[in-house]
């Protein structure tokens, strides 16, 4: 792969990032001063290949090397999908390695000013939870679900769940009836008179008394 080739070439031949970057910046400044060009974009009179070799690769290759190492830690070479985004990592690394920010603290990707401004107008979809969980957390979720499934397969537990379901349905019926009569009462704008009469039945030697429900 091209990335591994560049990485091996960089580690074997290229100098470290800070020294190479500063020296090239000085040479570019001299060229700009001689030509009296007041531009924000650096100008190099040589070929595109020379420009890449002397000004781009000394800056980019160290970042590519760190990117590949981080991708290996995130197991990007073992899995089809991961939460690791190479462009985000490289942007964060280049921003924090900028010599103009030498004495400043580390800034994470989403706190970079131009990144936060862009994401305000172009929000990203959320990352799936399956990609955010670590292996230990994912194993706990799977084991918990499997234990719950095995318990729910027990005949006694199934019978209990069926009884609870029927009980919930019965309660909902009573609740619906209460709501129905309350709506009817409010719709008619009247109060149902209290039913105060009582009924008594002789049940064996006991007298059982029932009172009619009262409304209003």
mmCIF file of C-alpha atoms in Angstrom, residues 95-106:
data_model
loop_
_atom_site.group_PDB
_atom_site.id
_atom_site.type_symbol
_atom_site.label_atom_id
_atom_site.label_comp_id
_atom_site.label_asym_id
_atom_site.label_seq_id
_atom_site.Cartn_x
_atom_site.Cartn_y
_atom_site.Cartn_z
ATOM 1 C CA UNK A 95 -3.449 21.724 13.768
ATOM 2 C CA UNK A 96 -1.697 20.955 17.063
ATOM 3 C CA UNK A 97 1.725 20.554 15.408
ATOM 4 C CA UNK A 98 1.522 23.977 13.789
ATOM 5 C CA UNK A 99 4.656 25.957 14.865
ATOM 6 C CA UNK A 100 2.459 29.021 15.409
ATOM 7 C CA UNK A 101 0.738 27.088 18.227
ATOM 8 C CA UNK A 102 3.962 25.879 19.796
ATOM 9 C CA UNK A 103 3.232 27.188 23.303
ATOM 10 C CA UNK A 104 -0.508 26.544 23.251
ATOM 11 C CA UNK A 105 -2.303 23.609 24.836
ATOM 12 C CA UNK A 106 -3.619 20.614 22.937
#
